[in-house]
mmCIF file of C-alpha atoms in Angstrom:
data_model
loop_
_atom_site.group_PDB
_atom_site.id
_atom_site.type_symbol
_atom_site.label_atom_id
_atom_site.label_comp_id
_atom_site.label_asym_id
_atom_site.label_seq_id
_atom_site.Cartn_x
_atom_site.Cartn_y
_atom_site.Cartn_z
ATOM 1 C CA UNK A 906 82.152 -1.341 142.406
ATOM 2 C CA UNK A 907 80.022 0.643 144.865
ATOM 3 C CA UNK A 908 79.072 -0.233 148.439
ATOM 4 C CA UNK A 909 76.211 1.773 149.983
ATOM 5 C CA UNK A 910 76.098 1.715 153.775
ATOM 6 C CA UNK A 911 74.085 3.409 156.503
ATOM 7 C CA UNK A 912 73.937 3.518 160.307
ATOM 8 C CA UNK A 913 70.705 2.980 162.247
ATOM 9 C CA UNK A 914 70.276 3.728 165.960
ATOM 10 C CA UNK A 915 67.608 2.786 168.477
ATOM 11 C CA UNK A 916 64.454 4.836 168.957
ATOM 12 C CA UNK A 917 65.615 5.932 172.439
ATOM 13 C CA UNK A 918 68.931 7.239 171.087
ATOM 14 C CA UNK A 919 68.991 11.012 171.348
ATOM 15 C CA UNK A 920 71.522 12.232 168.806
ATOM 16 C CA UNK A 921 71.932 15.679 167.295
ATOM 17 C CA UNK A 922 69.626 14.815 164.394
ATOM 18 C CA UNK A 923 66.905 13.060 166.399
ATOM 19 C CA UNK A 924 64.724 16.154 167.130
ATOM 20 C CA UNK A 925 64.347 16.923 163.430
ATOM 21 C CA UNK A 926 62.210 13.931 162.459
ATOM 22 C CA UNK A 927 59.085 12.411 164.037
ATOM 23 C CA UNK A 928 60.086 9.001 162.692
ATOM 24 C CA UNK A 929 62.450 6.490 164.261
ATOM 25 C CA UNK A 930 65.654 5.601 162.447
ATOM 26 C CA UNK A 931 64.371 2.065 161.856
ATOM 27 C CA UNK A 932 61.246 3.461 160.202
ATOM 28 C CA UNK A 933 63.393 5.723 158.031
ATOM 29 C CA UNK A 934 65.720 2.842 157.205
ATOM 30 C CA UNK A 935 62.722 1.015 155.756
ATOM 31 C CA UNK A 936 61.895 3.986 153.527
ATOM 32 C CA UNK A 937 65.586 4.197 152.544
ATOM 33 C CA UNK A 938 65.675 0.486 151.728
ATOM 34 C CA UNK A 939 62.551 0.735 149.598
ATOM 35 C CA UNK A 940 64.126 3.544 147.566
ATOM 36 C CA UNK A 941 67.341 1.557 147.097
ATOM 37 C CA UNK A 942 65.337 -1.496 145.988
ATOM 38 C CA UNK A 943 63.712 0.464 143.166
ATOM 39 C CA UNK A 944 67.146 0.969 141.623
ATOM 40 C CA UNK A 945 68.614 -2.452 142.344
ATOM 41 C CA UNK A 946 71.015 -1.126 144.990
ATOM 42 C CA UNK A 947 72.228 -3.535 147.662
ATOM 43 C CA UNK A 948 72.641 -1.844 151.032
ATOM 44 C CA UNK A 949 74.440 -2.709 154.253
ATOM 45 C CA UNK A 950 72.825 -1.199 157.327
ATOM 46 C CA UNK A 951 74.737 -1.197 160.607
ATOM 47 C CA UNK A 952 72.192 -1.277 163.433
ATOM 48 C CA UNK A 953 72.470 -1.111 167.199
ATOM 49 C CA UNK A 954 71.467 -4.126 169.229
ATOM 50 C CA UNK A 955 69.050 -1.977 171.172
ATOM 51 C CA UNK A 956 67.228 -1.019 167.961
ATOM 52 C CA UNK A 957 66.377 -4.704 167.615
ATOM 53 C CA UNK A 958 64.924 -4.777 171.109
ATOM 54 C CA UNK A 959 62.936 -1.547 170.786
ATOM 55 C CA UNK A 960 61.561 -2.167 167.274
ATOM 56 C CA UNK A 961 61.871 -5.897 166.750
ATOM 57 C CA UNK A 962 59.088 -6.332 164.187
ATOM 58 C CA UNK A 963 60.219 -3.445 161.978
ATOM 59 C CA UNK A 964 63.848 -4.544 162.203
ATOM 60 C CA UNK A 965 62.938 -8.078 161.160
ATOM 61 C CA UNK A 966 61.014 -6.732 158.166
ATOM 62 C CA UNK A 967 64.080 -4.714 157.202
ATOM 63 C CA UNK A 968 66.402 -7.710 157.558
ATOM 64 C CA UNK A 969 64.038 -9.828 155.452
ATOM 65 C CA UNK A 970 64.461 -7.530 152.439
ATOM 66 C CA UNK A 971 66.577 -9.502 149.987
ATOM 67 C CA UNK A 972 68.809 -6.558 149.059
ATOM 68 C CA UNK A 973 69.507 -5.511 152.662
ATOM 69 C CA UNK A 974 72.448 -6.767 154.736
ATOM 70 C CA UNK A 975 72.432 -6.118 158.488
ATOM 71 C CA UNK A 976 75.598 -5.436 160.487
ATOM 72 C CA UNK A 977 76.389 -4.472 164.062
ATOM 73 C CA UNK A 978 76.782 -0.901 165.312
ATOM 74 C CA UNK A 979 77.429 -1.445 169.041
ATOM 75 C CA UNK A 980 74.612 -2.299 171.439
ATOM 76 C CA UNK A 981 73.357 1.168 172.377
ATOM 77 C CA UNK A 982 75.677 3.639 170.599
ATOM 78 C CA UNK A 983 77.419 4.216 173.960
ATOM 79 C CA UNK A 984 74.207 5.428 175.625
ATOM 80 C CA UNK A 985 74.491 2.710 178.282
ATOM 81 C CA UNK A 986 75.607 3.689 181.815
ATOM 82 C CA UNK A 987 78.986 1.926 181.753
ATOM 83 C CA UNK A 988 80.004 3.536 178.465
ATOM 84 C CA UNK A 989 79.213 6.962 179.899
ATOM 85 C CA UNK A 990 81.250 6.219 183.026
ATOM 86 C CA UNK A 991 84.203 4.886 181.055
ATOM 87 C CA UNK A 992 84.179 7.919 178.765
ATOM 88 C CA UNK A 993 84.544 10.185 181.796
ATOM 89 C CA UNK A 994 87.182 8.090 183.554
ATOM 90 C CA UNK A 995 89.225 6.567 180.713
ATOM 91 C CA UNK A 996 88.444 8.895 177.806
ATOM 92 C CA UNK A 997 86.809 6.192 175.691
ATOM 93 C CA UNK A 998 83.308 4.742 176.006
ATOM 94 C CA UNK A 999 84.742 1.325 175.216
ATOM 95 C CA UNK A 1000 86.444 1.320 178.601
ATOM 96 C CA UNK A 1001 87.992 -1.942 179.666
ATOM 97 C CA UNK A 1002 88.401 -4.894 177.316
ATOM 98 C CA UNK A 1003 85.682 -6.919 179.026
ATOM 99 C CA UNK A 1004 83.141 -4.141 178.480
ATOM 100 C CA UNK A 1005 83.876 -4.004 174.763
ATOM 101 C CA UNK A 1006 83.786 -7.796 174.456
ATOM 102 C CA UNK A 1007 80.412 -7.954 176.214
ATOM 103 C CA UNK A 1008 78.993 -5.130 174.088
ATOM 104 C CA UNK A 1009 79.991 -6.892 170.863
ATOM 105 C CA UNK A 1010 78.531 -10.199 172.071
ATOM 106 C CA UNK A 1011 75.286 -8.579 173.226
ATOM 107 C CA UNK A 1012 74.900 -6.739 169.919
ATOM 108 C CA UNK A 1013 75.417 -9.887 167.852
ATOM 109 C CA UNK A 1014 72.981 -11.885 169.974
ATOM 110 C CA UNK A 1015 70.322 -9.150 169.920
ATOM 111 C CA UNK A 1016 70.402 -8.887 166.140
ATOM 112 C CA UNK A 1017 70.349 -12.652 165.659
ATOM 113 C CA UNK A 1018 67.447 -13.117 168.072
ATOM 114 C CA UNK A 1019 65.291 -10.787 165.949
ATOM 115 C CA UNK A 1020 66.502 -11.428 162.403
ATOM 116 C CA UNK A 1021 67.471 -15.086 162.729
ATOM 117 C CA UNK A 1022 70.760 -14.219 161.012
ATOM 118 C CA UNK A 1023 74.309 -14.249 162.364
ATOM 119 C CA UNK A 1024 76.000 -10.998 161.355
ATOM 120 C CA UNK A 1025 79.497 -10.918 159.866
ATOM 121 C CA UNK A 1026 79.999 -7.157 159.386
ATOM 122 C CA UNK A 1027 80.503 -4.342 161.883
ATOM 123 C CA UNK A 1028 80.896 -0.584 162.205
ATOM 124 C CA UNK A 1029 81.652 1.077 165.522
ATOM 125 C CA UNK A 1030 79.430 3.982 166.492
ATOM 126 C CA UNK A 1031 81.234 7.270 165.701
ATOM 127 C CA UNK A 1032 84.089 5.111 164.339
ATOM 128 C CA UNK A 1033 85.362 4.713 167.914
ATOM 129 C CA UNK A 1034 87.721 1.800 168.384
ATOM 130 C CA UNK A 1035 90.660 0.798 170.556
ATOM 131 C CA UNK A 1036 93.775 -1.293 170.118
ATOM 132 C CA UNK A 1037 91.679 -4.290 171.226
ATOM 133 C CA UNK A 1038 88.783 -3.833 168.797
ATOM 134 C CA UNK A 1039 90.040 -5.838 165.815
ATOM 135 C CA UNK A 1040 91.059 -8.783 167.986
ATOM 136 C CA UNK A 1041 87.732 -8.793 169.820
ATOM 137 C CA UNK A 1042 85.723 -8.588 166.595
ATOM 138 C CA UNK A 1043 87.761 -11.413 165.127
ATOM 139 C CA UNK A 1044 87.165 -13.527 168.253
ATOM 140 C CA UNK A 1045 83.433 -12.883 167.824
ATOM 141 C CA UNK A 1046 83.599 -14.224 164.225
ATOM 142 C CA UNK A 1047 83.080 -10.809 162.630
ATOM 143 C CA UNK A 1048 84.689 -10.917 159.187
ATOM 144 C CA UNK A 1049 84.409 -7.285 158.073
ATOM 145 C CA UNK A 1050 84.740 -3.932 159.809
ATOM 146 C CA UNK A 1051 84.017 -0.598 158.107
ATOM 147 C CA UNK A 1052 84.814 2.302 160.396
ATOM 148 C CA UNK A 1053 87.932 3.899 158.943
ATOM 149 C CA UNK A 1054 87.240 7.116 157.039
ATOM 150 C CA UNK A 1055 90.050 7.430 154.523
ATOM 151 C CA UNK A 1056 89.579 8.983 151.091
ATOM 152 C CA UNK A 1057 92.984 7.749 149.874
ATOM 153 C CA UNK A 1058 92.226 4.029 150.234
ATOM 154 C CA UNK A 1059 90.507 2.656 147.174
ATOM 155 C CA UNK A 1060 89.647 -0.843 148.358
ATOM 156 C CA UNK A 1061 89.556 -3.286 151.267
ATOM 157 C CA UNK A 1062 92.539 -4.527 153.225
ATOM 158 C CA UNK A 1063 93.252 -7.431 155.560
ATOM 159 C CA UNK A 1064 93.644 -6.718 159.264
ATOM 160 C CA UNK A 1065 94.230 -10.406 160.069
ATOM 161 C CA UNK A 1066 93.704 -13.764 158.346
ATOM 162 C CA UNK A 1067 89.971 -13.627 159.146
ATOM 163 C CA UNK A 1068 89.152 -9.904 159.504
ATOM 164 C CA UNK A 1069 89.060 -7.388 156.670
ATOM 165 C CA UNK A 1070 88.554 -3.612 156.669
ATOM 166 C CA UNK A 1071 86.492 -1.734 154.093
ATOM 167 C CA UNK A 1072 87.303 1.981 154.461
ATOM 168 C CA UNK A 1073 84.680 4.674 153.976
ATOM 169 C CA UNK A 1074 86.396 6.510 151.121
ATOM 170 C CA UNK A 1075 83.541 8.754 149.958
ATOM 171 C CA UNK A 1076 82.583 11.908 151.891
ATOM 172 C CA UNK A 1077 80.178 10.855 154.715
ATOM 173 C CA UNK A 1078 76.973 12.845 155.036
ATOM 174 C CA UNK A 1079 76.538 13.513 158.775
ATOM 175 C CA UNK A 1080 79.848 15.304 159.290
ATOM 176 C CA UNK A 1081 79.717 17.341 156.070
ATOM 177 C CA UNK A 1082 76.102 18.258 155.366
ATOM 178 C CA UNK A 1083 74.327 21.460 156.310
ATOM 179 C CA UNK A 1084 71.274 19.859 157.895
ATOM 180 C CA UNK A 1085 69.314 19.705 161.140
ATOM 181 C CA UNK A 1086 70.967 21.924 163.725
ATOM 182 C CA UNK A 1087 74.014 22.327 161.502
ATOM 183 C CA UNK A 1088 72.693 25.298 159.590
ATOM 184 C CA UNK A 1089 73.382 28.999 159.580
ATOM 185 C CA UNK A 1090 71.368 30.703 162.289
ATOM 186 C CA UNK A 1091 70.921 27.507 164.314
ATOM 187 C CA UNK A 1092 74.438 27.060 165.668
ATOM 188 C CA UNK A 1093 77.793 28.837 165.860
ATOM 189 C CA UNK A 1094 79.314 29.598 162.481
ATOM 190 C CA UNK A 1095 82.561 27.984 163.608
ATOM 191 C CA UNK A 1096 80.747 24.637 163.862
ATOM 192 C CA UNK A 1097 79.733 24.829 160.210
ATOM 193 C CA UNK A 1098 83.234 24.880 158.754
ATOM 194 C CA UNK A 1099 83.565 22.293 156.010
ATOM 195 C CA UNK A 1100 79.817 21.708 155.779
ATOM 196 C CA UNK A 1101 78.079 22.120 152.435
ATOM 197 C CA UNK A 1102 74.587 22.175 150.946
ATOM 198 C CA UNK A 1103 73.203 18.772 150.045
ATOM 199 C CA UNK A 1104 73.387 19.646 146.342
ATOM 200 C CA UNK A 1105 77.119 20.282 146.656
ATOM 201 C CA UNK A 1106 77.612 17.184 148.808
ATOM 202 C CA UNK A 1107 75.980 14.849 146.292
ATOM 203 C CA UNK A 1108 78.111 16.346 143.515
ATOM 204 C CA UNK A 1109 81.200 15.569 145.588
ATOM 205 C CA UNK A 1110 79.962 12.035 146.215
ATOM 206 C CA UNK A 1111 79.230 11.382 142.561
ATOM 207 C CA UNK A 1112 82.613 12.728 141.510
ATOM 208 C CA UNK A 1113 84.411 10.577 144.069
ATOM 209 C CA UNK A 1114 82.430 7.471 143.138
ATOM 210 C CA UNK A 1115 83.256 7.966 139.486
ATOM 211 C CA UNK A 1116 86.978 8.445 140.207
ATOM 212 C CA UNK A 1117 87.182 5.354 142.442
ATOM 213 C CA UNK A 1118 85.245 3.071 140.112
ATOM 214 C CA UNK A 1119 87.311 4.214 137.132
ATOM 215 C CA UNK A 1120 90.385 3.183 139.139
ATOM 216 C CA UNK A 1121 88.813 -0.267 139.683
ATOM 217 C CA UNK A 1122 88.363 0.419 143.380
ATOM 218 C CA UNK A 1123 85.370 0.026 145.714
ATOM 219 C CA UNK A 1124 83.561 3.299 146.436
ATOM 220 C CA UNK A 1125 82.202 2.884 149.965
ATOM 221 C CA UNK A 1126 79.505 5.419 150.817
ATOM 222 C CA UNK A 1127 78.150 6.223 154.282
ATOM 223 C CA UNK A 1128 74.740 7.798 153.906
ATOM 224 C CA UNK A 1129 72.420 7.805 156.931
ATOM 225 C CA UNK A 1130 68.646 7.344 156.541
ATOM 226 C CA UNK A 1131 68.030 10.040 159.185
ATOM 227 C CA UNK A 1132 70.388 12.581 157.589
ATOM 228 C CA UNK A 1133 68.842 12.058 154.171
ATOM 229 C CA UNK A 1134 65.342 12.445 155.564
ATOM 230 C CA UNK A 1135 65.877 15.694 157.447
ATOM 231 C CA UNK A 1136 67.997 17.197 154.670
ATOM 232 C CA UNK A 1137 65.312 16.936 151.982
ATOM 233 C CA UNK A 1138 62.977 14.007 152.577
ATOM 234 C CA UNK A 1139 65.372 11.560 150.873
ATOM 235 C CA UNK A 1140 65.018 13.220 147.463
ATOM 236 C CA UNK A 1141 68.789 13.452 147.125
ATOM 237 C CA UNK A 1142 69.197 9.847 148.252
ATOM 238 C CA UNK A 1143 66.852 8.757 145.474
ATOM 239 C CA UNK A 1144 68.815 10.828 142.955
ATOM 240 C CA UNK A 1145 72.007 9.223 144.238
ATOM 241 C CA UNK A 1146 70.504 5.763 143.736
ATOM 242 C CA UNK A 1147 69.560 6.729 140.170
ATOM 243 C CA UNK A 1148 73.165 7.787 139.584
ATOM 244 C CA UNK A 1149 74.487 4.528 141.046
ATOM 245 C CA UNK A 1150 72.050 2.257 139.207
ATOM 246 C CA UNK A 1151 74.286 1.579 136.151
ATOM 247 C CA UNK A 1152 77.257 0.700 138.374
ATOM 248 C CA UNK A 1153 77.943 -2.657 139.981
ATOM 249 C CA UNK A 1154 77.190 -2.667 143.696
ATOM 250 C CA UNK A 1155 77.765 -5.025 146.588
ATOM 251 C CA UNK A 1156 77.238 -5.568 150.297
ATOM 252 C CA UNK A 1157 80.165 -5.043 152.642
ATOM 253 C CA UNK A 1158 80.435 -8.811 153.042
ATOM 254 C CA UNK A 1159 80.885 -9.205 149.287
ATOM 255 C CA UNK A 1160 83.664 -6.643 148.875
ATOM 256 C CA UNK A 1161 86.509 -9.137 148.523
ATOM 257 C CA UNK A 1162 84.753 -11.014 145.730
ATOM 258 C CA UNK A 1163 84.006 -7.906 143.681
#
């Protein structure tokens, strides 16, 4: 079984990859979803609540695609004032428990107000969580969280009676690809350690997917629409979808029934 996931941030988010595309991440997510649809690939996209506010119509169109599941990805990817303050004072943008609880609630409500759907899956921006995160997600009726990167875990696991974790066990793109500013001549060589060309990355991904599926596990892939666009205009993403087409695939919310 294969689970294809991606993260989508608001138009006003200014990440390291943002300057390299004239399109918003929601616009690129639509292109990404259309490619996946051609090959019968279900996708789970974790979106920020603020993306719903800034591009409501496009986000609703994305959520209305029958093969696309929407999950939460924090409200503003920690670009809000309180998250910035907490990061400086406490070392984590999540700050105090009340701040994290409010962020989760605001994200859920923002997505539901635009899509008309109550989300059940979640991924923290930059995988950042605290000792309170699982309990707060559970209290908010989130059933799945997918923000542990662990290549040794082959399937999902229970965190509590009502909350399950689906680890990202295939090499994520953003941290490992030579793309955007992460290229020779554009940044310090020391910052490029462990990064590979997209051709080598997709070979690694395909090899890992094959090994996990042969072991009857769930290969969970994190592949960002923005990364795929600036790397090569999503050509590699389409080739990856072609590779995945013969394999069974599921949304994050379906992982326990696969």
